[in-house]
């Protein structure tokens, strides 16, 4: 099989939904700006791009129809470039990367842009017109609320509110420090809006303290332990990675960040969907022929502090290597955009930190997990 590499990564700033600086930006316009920025940053020839694969958790309204094809047209790509929209909820844009890898494996192209978009301001959670299957809704937890799953995980793993708040504070501190040191600037494409240029994240709260979090009310269960401060915020944002064959990247002088070593998908109980990264990561690590102790970088999406802590425990991850520049509790979680962000981030961190192996993994609403193992390229 051909070696497949991440040859570029870019994202928009992430901002709070409804009241943030991107709330009035159409998601298709937002993603188009990020893709233009990625092309400019990498220098890839647009005519060589086989397909734009865009992940979106709620592909309706302004991010509906086949938004991937529309984004390509808005971005000004050649008409020869295809477009496909993928929905695996939170794992959508990581699935886009896996699809591109598969396409390359069967000889169906050498160059793909794998992106993700979610405007949680302009398209509500569950979409505009949810129609759950009555029998499924009555007999299973298929449609359970995400906050309730976080409470279930906290109970199952006996994770205290204090432990959750400690992780949230650490996430905020790491993200704030990374921003202050300029470590986030290179991955961010400034976004032009009617209100001006937006060039920094708006979700990071450097003033967060354990004392402040302790004063918050439970968000999903009056007697529970999960609060807004220990949950990823509703977020607007877009991300994109360039996926190519290693041969193409070298021939065209592209900035190779990492090689995709292995990938995996897994299912789990919907009522504890936050545990999804456990099995998917175990499968991906086994397929890569390595163990968790071999990892130098881990990007584990912090949908909720409770589920991140449970996954860290069961996977026996070194916390010093997890979310080095902060996680989703601080940076934000624009559902369909997160997968491409954490794969791109893991690849760039592997390059920056000089490591050998990286893991990117996330839970998925409805009870799934997805994982990608990356390897440094000499």
mmCIF file of C-alpha atoms in Angstrom:
data_model
loop_
_atom_site.group_PDB
_atom_site.id
_atom_site.type_symbol
_atom_site.label_atom_id
_atom_site.label_comp_id
_atom_site.label_asym_id
_atom_site.label_seq_id
_atom_site.Cartn_x
_atom_site.Cartn_y
_atom_site.Cartn_z
ATOM 1 C CA UNK A 1 0.000 0.000 0.000
ATOM 2 C CA UNK A 2 1.192 3.487 -0.790
ATOM 3 C CA UNK A 3 2.419 5.657 2.065
ATOM 4 C CA UNK A 4 -0.230 8.305 2.846
ATOM 5 C CA UNK A 5 0.789 11.524 4.574
ATOM 6 C CA UNK A 6 -0.637 14.632 6.163
ATOM 7 C CA UNK A 7 0.927 17.374 4.039
ATOM 8 C CA UNK A 8 -0.716 20.403 5.603
ATOM 9 C CA UNK A 9 -3.134 21.517 8.306
ATOM 10 C CA UNK A 10 -5.116 24.692 8.873
ATOM 11 C CA UNK A 11 -8.187 25.806 10.770
ATOM 12 C CA UNK A 12 -10.248 28.856 11.468
ATOM 13 C CA UNK A 13 -10.217 30.459 14.870
ATOM 14 C CA UNK A 14 -12.816 28.725 17.033
ATOM 15 C CA UNK A 15 -15.453 30.912 18.675
ATOM 16 C CA UNK A 16 -18.411 30.461 20.971
ATOM 17 C CA UNK A 17 -21.663 29.753 19.185
ATOM 18 C CA UNK A 18 -24.394 32.385 19.133
ATOM 19 C CA UNK A 19 -22.360 35.149 20.765
ATOM 20 C CA UNK A 20 -18.898 34.701 19.246
ATOM 21 C CA UNK A 21 -17.157 36.500 16.396
ATOM 22 C CA UNK A 22 -18.113 33.847 13.807
ATOM 23 C CA UNK A 23 -21.803 33.598 14.672
ATOM 24 C CA UNK A 24 -22.813 35.659 11.629
ATOM 25 C CA UNK A 25 -20.505 33.891 9.183
ATOM 26 C CA UNK A 26 -22.047 31.293 6.891
ATOM 27 C CA UNK A 27 -20.411 27.902 7.481
ATOM 28 C CA UNK A 28 -19.807 27.313 3.768
ATOM 29 C CA UNK A 29 -18.015 30.665 3.511
ATOM 30 C CA UNK A 30 -16.026 29.864 6.652
ATOM 31 C CA UNK A 31 -14.820 26.516 5.351
ATOM 32 C CA UNK A 32 -13.989 28.000 1.938
ATOM 33 C CA UNK A 33 -11.693 30.555 3.569
ATOM 34 C CA UNK A 34 -9.908 27.818 5.514
ATOM 35 C CA UNK A 35 -9.424 25.704 2.391
ATOM 36 C CA UNK A 36 -8.052 28.675 0.464
ATOM 37 C CA UNK A 37 -5.689 29.284 3.364
ATOM 38 C CA UNK A 38 -4.541 25.653 3.381
ATOM 39 C CA UNK A 39 -3.856 25.723 -0.360
ATOM 40 C CA UNK A 40 -1.893 28.957 -0.007
ATOM 41 C CA UNK A 41 0.044 27.630 2.976
ATOM 42 C CA UNK A 42 1.059 24.346 1.352
ATOM 43 C CA UNK A 43 1.428 25.474 -2.249
ATOM 44 C CA UNK A 44 -0.453 22.428 -3.535
ATOM 45 C CA UNK A 45 -1.627 22.699 -7.144
ATOM 46 C CA UNK A 46 -5.456 23.002 -7.003
ATOM 47 C CA UNK A 47 -5.914 21.153 -10.288
ATOM 48 C CA UNK A 48 -4.240 18.092 -8.744
ATOM 49 C CA UNK A 49 -6.869 17.783 -6.005
ATOM 50 C CA UNK A 50 -9.070 14.761 -6.630
ATOM 51 C CA UNK A 51 -11.788 15.500 -4.097
ATOM 52 C CA UNK A 52 -12.800 17.699 -1.201
ATOM 53 C CA UNK A 53 -14.273 15.520 1.541
ATOM 54 C CA UNK A 54 -16.051 17.564 4.199
ATOM 55 C CA UNK A 55 -17.313 16.279 7.532
ATOM 56 C CA UNK A 56 -20.404 17.880 9.070
ATOM 57 C CA UNK A 57 -22.467 16.594 11.983
ATOM 58 C CA UNK A 58 -25.689 18.390 11.030
ATOM 59 C CA UNK A 59 -25.571 18.979 7.261
ATOM 60 C CA UNK A 60 -28.652 21.159 7.023
ATOM 61 C CA UNK A 61 -29.452 24.756 6.134
ATOM 62 C CA UNK A 62 -26.352 26.748 5.210
ATOM 63 C CA UNK A 63 -24.218 23.638 5.663
ATOM 64 C CA UNK A 64 -26.677 21.388 3.883
ATOM 65 C CA UNK A 65 -27.094 19.831 0.442
ATOM 66 C CA UNK A 66 -23.676 18.547 -0.704
ATOM 67 C CA UNK A 67 -21.873 21.339 1.119
ATOM 68 C CA UNK A 68 -18.440 19.954 0.199
ATOM 69 C CA UNK A 69 -19.015 20.590 -3.495
ATOM 70 C CA UNK A 70 -20.416 24.031 -2.762
ATOM 71 C CA UNK A 71 -17.449 24.916 -0.556
ATOM 72 C CA UNK A 72 -15.096 23.980 -3.389
ATOM 73 C CA UNK A 73 -16.931 26.311 -5.725
ATOM 74 C CA UNK A 74 -16.954 29.149 -3.179
ATOM 75 C CA UNK A 75 -13.231 28.623 -2.619
ATOM 76 C CA UNK A 76 -12.637 29.012 -6.347
ATOM 77 C CA UNK A 77 -11.245 25.558 -6.968
ATOM 78 C CA UNK A 78 -11.248 24.162 -10.505
ATOM 79 C CA UNK A 79 -14.508 22.556 -11.622
ATOM 80 C CA UNK A 80 -12.570 19.305 -11.999
ATOM 81 C CA UNK A 81 -12.300 18.973 -8.195
ATOM 82 C CA UNK A 82 -15.044 16.796 -6.701
ATOM 83 C CA UNK A 83 -16.842 17.210 -3.404
ATOM 84 C CA UNK A 84 -18.381 14.773 -0.903
ATOM 85 C CA UNK A 85 -20.049 15.450 2.432
ATOM 86 C CA UNK A 86 -19.605 12.916 5.252
ATOM 87 C CA UNK A 87 -21.606 12.567 8.471
ATOM 88 C CA UNK A 88 -20.360 10.558 11.422
ATOM 89 C CA UNK A 89 -21.388 13.222 13.935
ATOM 90 C CA UNK A 90 -18.282 14.299 15.913
ATOM 91 C CA UNK A 91 -16.072 11.903 13.956
ATOM 92 C CA UNK A 92 -17.111 13.244 10.556
ATOM 93 C CA UNK A 93 -13.921 14.973 9.443
ATOM 94 C CA UNK A 94 -11.673 12.248 10.835
ATOM 95 C CA UNK A 95 -13.728 9.836 8.744
ATOM 96 C CA UNK A 96 -13.076 12.134 5.783
ATOM 97 C CA UNK A 97 -9.346 11.527 6.289
ATOM 98 C CA UNK A 98 -9.893 7.767 6.512
ATOM 99 C CA UNK A 99 -11.927 7.830 3.298
ATOM 100 C CA UNK A 100 -9.169 9.715 1.485
ATOM 101 C CA UNK A 101 -6.639 7.150 2.678
ATOM 102 C CA UNK A 102 -8.850 4.392 1.321
ATOM 103 C CA UNK A 103 -9.271 6.154 -2.018
ATOM 104 C CA UNK A 104 -5.511 6.483 -2.340
ATOM 105 C CA UNK A 105 -5.111 2.785 -1.472
ATOM 106 C CA UNK A 106 -7.298 1.729 -4.412
ATOM 107 C CA UNK A 107 -5.618 4.102 -6.831
ATOM 108 C CA UNK A 108 -8.455 6.611 -7.001
ATOM 109 C CA UNK A 109 -6.390 9.758 -6.572
ATOM 110 C CA UNK A 110 -3.258 11.162 -4.967
ATOM 111 C CA UNK A 111 -4.386 14.467 -3.461
ATOM 112 C CA UNK A 112 -7.372 15.132 -1.193
ATOM 113 C CA UNK A 113 -8.519 17.967 1.008
ATOM 114 C CA UNK A 114 -10.263 16.600 4.079
ATOM 115 C CA UNK A 115 -12.139 19.286 5.958
ATOM 116 C CA UNK A 116 -14.769 19.763 8.630
ATOM 117 C CA UNK A 117 -17.325 22.449 9.321
ATOM 118 C CA UNK A 118 -19.869 23.190 11.994
ATOM 119 C CA UNK A 119 -21.706 26.404 12.731
ATOM 120 C CA UNK A 120 -23.459 25.637 15.982
ATOM 121 C CA UNK A 121 -24.806 29.186 15.834
ATOM 122 C CA UNK A 122 -26.599 28.777 12.524
ATOM 123 C CA UNK A 123 -27.631 25.104 12.630
ATOM 124 C CA UNK A 124 -28.927 23.845 15.997
ATOM 125 C CA UNK A 125 -27.923 20.613 17.711
ATOM 126 C CA UNK A 126 -30.096 17.820 16.261
ATOM 127 C CA UNK A 127 -30.833 19.950 13.215
ATOM 128 C CA UNK A 128 -33.957 21.876 12.358
ATOM 129 C CA UNK A 129 -36.403 18.994 12.114
ATOM 130 C CA UNK A 130 -35.339 15.910 14.098
ATOM 131 C CA UNK A 131 -37.616 12.913 13.574
ATOM 132 C CA UNK A 132 -36.477 10.070 15.862
ATOM 133 C CA UNK A 133 -37.739 6.596 15.158
ATOM 134 C CA UNK A 134 -40.465 6.026 17.797
ATOM 135 C CA UNK A 135 -39.626 2.379 18.431
ATOM 136 C CA UNK A 136 -35.894 3.048 18.721
ATOM 137 C CA UNK A 137 -36.466 6.051 20.961
ATOM 138 C CA UNK A 138 -38.696 4.015 23.254
ATOM 139 C CA UNK A 139 -36.589 0.877 23.520
ATOM 140 C CA UNK A 140 -32.958 2.128 23.436
ATOM 141 C CA UNK A 141 -30.684 5.019 24.378
ATOM 142 C CA UNK A 142 -29.950 5.798 20.726
ATOM 143 C CA UNK A 143 -31.078 9.416 21.104
ATOM 144 C CA UNK A 144 -29.719 10.086 24.592
ATOM 145 C CA UNK A 145 -28.431 13.590 25.334
ATOM 146 C CA UNK A 146 -24.661 13.996 25.342
ATOM 147 C CA UNK A 147 -24.573 15.606 28.779
ATOM 148 C CA UNK A 148 -26.398 12.653 30.248
ATOM 149 C CA UNK A 149 -23.774 10.303 28.804
ATOM 150 C CA UNK A 150 -21.066 12.327 30.528
ATOM 151 C CA UNK A 151 -22.862 11.887 33.839
ATOM 152 C CA UNK A 152 -23.165 8.145 33.176
ATOM 153 C CA UNK A 153 -19.416 7.857 32.565
ATOM 154 C CA UNK A 154 -18.615 9.862 35.689
ATOM 155 C CA UNK A 155 -20.793 7.512 37.725
ATOM 156 C CA UNK A 156 -19.470 4.321 36.138
ATOM 157 C CA UNK A 157 -15.827 5.320 36.631
ATOM 158 C CA UNK A 158 -16.411 7.094 39.964
ATOM 159 C CA UNK A 159 -14.868 10.290 38.630
ATOM 160 C CA UNK A 160 -15.376 13.127 41.061
ATOM 161 C CA UNK A 161 -16.395 16.650 40.200
ATOM 162 C CA UNK A 162 -13.031 17.849 41.506
ATOM 163 C CA UNK A 163 -11.139 15.564 39.117
ATOM 164 C CA UNK A 164 -13.190 16.855 36.210
ATOM 165 C CA UNK A 165 -12.563 20.451 37.194
ATOM 166 C CA UNK A 166 -8.821 19.843 37.539
ATOM 167 C CA UNK A 167 -8.678 18.551 33.963
ATOM 168 C CA UNK A 168 -10.692 21.554 32.724
ATOM 169 C CA UNK A 169 -8.388 24.032 34.469
ATOM 170 C CA UNK A 170 -5.334 22.288 33.019
ATOM 171 C CA UNK A 171 -6.845 22.350 29.520
ATOM 172 C CA UNK A 172 -7.477 26.084 29.799
ATOM 173 C CA UNK A 173 -3.965 26.758 31.124
ATOM 174 C CA UNK A 174 -2.287 24.774 28.366
ATOM 175 C CA UNK A 175 -4.343 26.435 25.622
ATOM 176 C CA UNK A 176 -3.757 29.911 27.033
ATOM 177 C CA UNK A 177 -0.011 29.273 27.325
ATOM 178 C CA UNK A 178 0.145 27.927 23.759
ATOM 179 C CA UNK A 179 -1.677 30.982 22.432
ATOM 180 C CA UNK A 180 0.527 33.357 24.438
ATOM 181 C CA UNK A 181 3.656 31.650 23.071
ATOM 182 C CA UNK A 182 2.377 31.931 19.490
ATOM 183 C CA UNK A 183 2.060 28.176 19.114
ATOM 184 C CA UNK A 184 -1.500 28.355 17.734
ATOM 185 C CA UNK A 185 -0.973 31.172 15.243
ATOM 186 C CA UNK A 186 0.572 29.045 12.498
ATOM 187 C CA UNK A 187 -2.427 26.713 12.268
ATOM 188 C CA UNK A 188 -5.039 29.486 12.194
ATOM 189 C CA UNK A 189 -6.337 31.061 8.975
ATOM 190 C CA UNK A 190 -7.591 34.593 9.760
ATOM 191 C CA UNK A 191 -11.252 34.849 8.775
ATOM 192 C CA UNK A 192 -12.681 37.917 7.078
ATOM 193 C CA UNK A 193 -16.093 38.864 8.445
ATOM 194 C CA UNK A 194 -18.354 41.880 8.058
ATOM 195 C CA UNK A 195 -17.164 42.949 11.495
ATOM 196 C CA UNK A 196 -13.471 42.693 10.593
ATOM 197 C CA UNK A 197 -10.734 40.063 10.628
ATOM 198 C CA UNK A 198 -10.912 37.307 13.243
ATOM 199 C CA UNK A 199 -7.501 35.792 13.885
ATOM 200 C CA UNK A 200 -7.586 34.309 17.397
ATOM 201 C CA UNK A 201 -9.694 31.762 19.243
ATOM 202 C CA UNK A 202 -12.523 33.136 21.325
ATOM 203 C CA UNK A 203 -13.218 30.092 23.477
ATOM 204 C CA UNK A 204 -10.087 29.997 25.648
ATOM 205 C CA UNK A 205 -10.660 31.234 29.212
ATOM 206 C CA UNK A 206 -7.239 31.774 30.831
ATOM 207 C CA UNK A 207 -8.829 33.147 33.987
ATOM 208 C CA UNK A 208 -10.426 29.777 34.797
ATOM 209 C CA UNK A 209 -9.736 28.486 38.311
ATOM 210 C CA UNK A 210 -10.832 25.469 40.292
ATOM 211 C CA UNK A 211 -12.603 27.822 42.679
ATOM 212 C CA UNK A 212 -14.614 29.411 39.876
ATOM 213 C CA UNK A 213 -15.601 26.029 38.424
ATOM 214 C CA UNK A 214 -16.649 24.800 41.846
ATOM 215 C CA UNK A 215 -19.284 27.540 41.930
ATOM 216 C CA UNK A 216 -21.052 26.397 38.757
ATOM 217 C CA UNK A 217 -24.343 24.526 38.879
ATOM 218 C CA UNK A 218 -24.587 21.045 37.312
ATOM 219 C CA UNK A 219 -25.570 21.452 33.670
ATOM 220 C CA UNK A 220 -27.443 18.236 32.906
ATOM 221 C CA UNK A 221 -28.537 16.688 36.210
ATOM 222 C CA UNK A 222 -29.350 18.691 39.328
ATOM 223 C CA UNK A 223 -27.607 16.044 41.412
ATOM 224 C CA UNK A 224 -24.797 15.445 38.930
ATOM 225 C CA UNK A 225 -21.161 16.482 38.636
ATOM 226 C CA UNK A 226 -20.873 17.718 35.027
ATOM 227 C CA UNK A 227 -20.991 21.486 34.532
ATOM 228 C CA UNK A 228 -20.594 23.900 31.633
ATOM 229 C CA UNK A 229 -17.010 24.389 32.766
ATOM 230 C CA UNK A 230 -16.168 20.706 32.414
ATOM 231 C CA UNK A 231 -17.873 20.361 29.022
ATOM 232 C CA UNK A 232 -16.699 21.474 25.604
ATOM 233 C CA UNK A 233 -18.568 24.646 24.598
ATOM 234 C CA UNK A 234 -20.915 25.022 21.640
ATOM 235 C CA UNK A 235 -18.521 26.268 18.979
ATOM 236 C CA UNK A 236 -18.316 27.624 15.434
ATOM 237 C CA UNK A 237 -15.318 26.618 13.355
ATOM 238 C CA UNK A 238 -13.775 24.901 10.344
ATOM 239 C CA UNK A 239 -10.622 22.855 9.807
ATOM 240 C CA UNK A 240 -8.822 21.162 6.928
ATOM 241 C CA UNK A 241 -5.900 18.856 6.243
ATOM 242 C CA UNK A 242 -4.151 17.990 3.007
ATOM 243 C CA UNK A 243 -3.869 14.235 2.490
ATOM 244 C CA UNK A 244 -1.587 12.953 -0.276
ATOM 245 C CA UNK A 245 0.671 10.093 -1.206
ATOM 246 C CA UNK A 246 4.156 10.477 0.219
ATOM 247 C CA UNK A 247 5.515 10.205 -3.306
ATOM 248 C CA UNK A 248 3.386 13.148 -4.482
ATOM 249 C CA UNK A 249 4.287 15.260 -1.443
ATOM 250 C CA UNK A 250 8.011 14.732 -1.943
ATOM 251 C CA UNK A 251 7.838 15.332 -5.696
ATOM 252 C CA UNK A 252 6.048 18.648 -5.165
ATOM 253 C CA UNK A 253 7.919 19.869 -2.124
ATOM 254 C CA UNK A 254 4.922 19.784 0.219
ATOM 255 C CA UNK A 255 5.465 20.157 3.975
ATOM 256 C CA UNK A 256 5.050 16.567 5.185
ATOM 257 C CA UNK A 257 3.885 16.542 8.813
ATOM 258 C CA UNK A 258 3.335 12.826 9.421
ATOM 259 C CA UNK A 259 2.450 9.506 7.846
ATOM 260 C CA UNK A 260 -0.904 7.849 8.552
ATOM 261 C CA UNK A 261 0.072 4.566 10.175
ATOM 262 C CA UNK A 262 -3.331 3.057 11.002
ATOM 263 C CA UNK A 263 -6.991 3.904 11.536
ATOM 264 C CA UNK A 264 -9.958 2.380 13.352
ATOM 265 C CA UNK A 265 -13.667 2.723 14.069
ATOM 266 C CA UNK A 266 -15.566 1.109 16.924
ATOM 267 C CA UNK A 267 -19.025 1.071 18.441
ATOM 268 C CA UNK A 268 -20.002 1.330 22.094
ATOM 269 C CA UNK A 269 -23.121 1.778 24.210
ATOM 270 C CA UNK A 270 -24.879 5.055 23.313
ATOM 271 C CA UNK A 271 -25.482 5.857 26.983
ATOM 272 C CA UNK A 272 -21.698 5.903 27.569
ATOM 273 C CA UNK A 273 -20.658 7.174 24.160
ATOM 274 C CA UNK A 274 -17.708 9.025 25.720
ATOM 275 C CA UNK A 275 -15.874 5.712 26.077
ATOM 276 C CA UNK A 276 -15.711 5.337 22.286
ATOM 277 C CA UNK A 277 -11.997 6.230 22.031
ATOM 278 C CA UNK A 278 -10.997 3.244 24.159
ATOM 279 C CA UNK A 279 -11.717 0.410 21.732
ATOM 280 C CA UNK A 280 -11.022 2.449 18.589
ATOM 281 C CA UNK A 281 -7.620 3.509 19.953
ATOM 282 C CA UNK A 282 -6.775 -0.036 21.054
ATOM 283 C CA UNK A 283 -7.600 -1.311 17.562
ATOM 284 C CA UNK A 284 -5.596 1.432 15.839
ATOM 285 C CA UNK A 285 -2.586 0.885 18.115
ATOM 286 C CA UNK A 286 -2.677 -2.867 17.520
ATOM 287 C CA UNK A 287 -2.901 -2.337 13.768
ATOM 288 C CA UNK A 288 0.089 0.010 13.971
ATOM 289 C CA UNK A 289 2.033 -2.592 15.946
ATOM 290 C CA UNK A 290 2.661 -0.280 18.894
ATOM 291 C CA UNK A 291 1.366 0.299 22.407
ATOM 292 C CA UNK A 292 0.240 3.388 24.297
ATOM 293 C CA UNK A 293 3.679 3.653 25.891
ATOM 294 C CA UNK A 294 5.173 4.274 22.431
ATOM 295 C CA UNK A 295 3.102 7.424 21.896
ATOM 296 C CA UNK A 296 4.776 10.826 22.031
ATOM 297 C CA UNK A 297 1.669 12.877 21.231
ATOM 298 C CA UNK A 298 -2.000 12.246 21.977
ATOM 299 C CA UNK A 299 -4.889 14.414 20.827
ATOM 300 C CA UNK A 300 -7.906 13.123 22.729
ATOM 301 C CA UNK A 301 -11.022 15.173 22.151
ATOM 302 C CA UNK A 302 -12.385 16.548 25.406
ATOM 303 C CA UNK A 303 -16.100 16.368 24.714
ATOM 304 C CA UNK A 304 -16.445 16.232 28.491
ATOM 305 C CA UNK A 305 -13.843 16.028 31.235
ATOM 306 C CA UNK A 306 -15.383 12.852 32.651
ATOM 307 C CA UNK A 307 -15.086 10.883 29.434
ATOM 308 C CA UNK A 308 -11.580 12.156 28.710
ATOM 309 C CA UNK A 309 -10.462 11.015 32.168
ATOM 310 C CA UNK A 310 -12.064 7.600 31.705
ATOM 311 C CA UNK A 311 -10.329 7.117 28.355
ATOM 312 C CA UNK A 312 -6.973 8.245 29.727
ATOM 313 C CA UNK A 313 -7.337 5.699 32.542
ATOM 314 C CA UNK A 314 -8.362 2.721 30.432
ATOM 315 C CA UNK A 315 -5.837 3.452 27.675
ATOM 316 C CA UNK A 316 -3.081 4.056 30.249
ATOM 317 C CA UNK A 317 -2.079 7.317 28.569
ATOM 318 C CA UNK A 318 0.697 9.569 29.834
ATOM 319 C CA UNK A 319 -1.156 12.789 30.713
ATOM 320 C CA UNK A 320 1.953 14.851 29.928
ATOM 321 C CA UNK A 321 1.529 13.835 26.279
ATOM 322 C CA UNK A 322 -2.240 14.401 26.065
ATOM 323 C CA UNK A 323 -3.532 17.622 24.483
ATOM 324 C CA UNK A 324 -0.210 19.425 24.818
ATOM 325 C CA UNK A 325 -1.647 22.758 23.603
ATOM 326 C CA UNK A 326 -4.986 22.312 25.358
ATOM 327 C CA UNK A 327 -8.091 20.344 24.487
ATOM 328 C CA UNK A 328 -11.647 20.986 23.381
ATOM 329 C CA UNK A 329 -12.841 22.205 26.783
ATOM 330 C CA UNK A 330 -10.638 25.246 26.145
ATOM 331 C CA UNK A 331 -10.282 25.395 22.362
ATOM 332 C CA UNK A 332 -13.837 24.372 21.479
ATOM 333 C CA UNK A 333 -15.589 21.536 19.691
ATOM 334 C CA UNK A 334 -17.315 22.515 16.439
ATOM 335 C CA UNK A 335 -18.655 19.008 15.939
ATOM 336 C CA UNK A 336 -17.893 18.196 12.304
ATOM 337 C CA UNK A 337 -14.616 20.147 12.350
ATOM 338 C CA UNK A 338 -12.958 18.492 15.336
ATOM 339 C CA UNK A 339 -11.674 15.317 13.667
ATOM 340 C CA UNK A 340 -9.597 17.147 11.078
ATOM 341 C CA UNK A 341 -8.406 19.549 13.767
ATOM 342 C CA UNK A 342 -7.076 16.887 16.106
ATOM 343 C CA UNK A 343 -5.464 14.803 13.330
ATOM 344 C CA UNK A 344 -3.851 17.920 11.875
ATOM 345 C CA UNK A 345 -2.816 19.070 15.336
ATOM 346 C CA UNK A 346 -1.367 15.680 16.254
ATOM 347 C CA UNK A 347 0.631 15.653 13.017
ATOM 348 C CA UNK A 348 1.963 19.174 13.547
ATOM 349 C CA UNK A 349 2.835 18.427 17.181
ATOM 350 C CA UNK A 350 4.700 15.299 16.131
ATOM 351 C CA UNK A 351 6.766 17.480 13.825
ATOM 352 C CA UNK A 352 7.207 20.265 16.384
ATOM 353 C CA UNK A 353 8.057 18.032 19.349
ATOM 354 C CA UNK A 354 10.254 15.625 17.401
ATOM 355 C CA UNK A 355 8.299 12.514 18.375
ATOM 356 C CA UNK A 356 7.816 9.185 16.623
ATOM 357 C CA UNK A 357 4.140 8.244 17.078
ATOM 358 C CA UNK A 358 0.927 10.161 17.695
ATOM 359 C CA UNK A 359 -2.668 9.192 18.364
ATOM 360 C CA UNK A 360 -5.778 11.238 17.589
ATOM 361 C CA UNK A 361 -9.061 9.878 18.928
ATOM 362 C CA UNK A 362 -12.556 11.026 19.776
ATOM 363 C CA UNK A 363 -15.927 9.827 20.981
ATOM 364 C CA UNK A 364 -19.000 10.096 18.788
ATOM 365 C CA UNK A 365 -22.628 10.716 19.716
ATOM 366 C CA UNK A 366 -24.812 7.646 19.396
ATOM 367 C CA UNK A 367 -22.053 5.358 20.631
ATOM 368 C CA UNK A 368 -18.935 5.203 18.443
ATOM 369 C CA UNK A 369 -15.223 5.892 18.626
ATOM 370 C CA UNK A 370 -12.688 6.777 15.961
ATOM 371 C CA UNK A 371 -8.896 6.824 16.026
ATOM 372 C CA UNK A 372 -5.899 7.599 13.833
ATOM 373 C CA UNK A 373 -2.275 6.683 14.534
ATOM 374 C CA UNK A 374 0.393 8.839 12.901
ATOM 375 C CA UNK A 375 4.095 8.212 12.416
ATOM 376 C CA UNK A 376 6.916 10.700 11.956
ATOM 377 C CA UNK A 377 8.496 10.882 8.509
ATOM 378 C CA UNK A 378 12.257 11.216 8.244
#
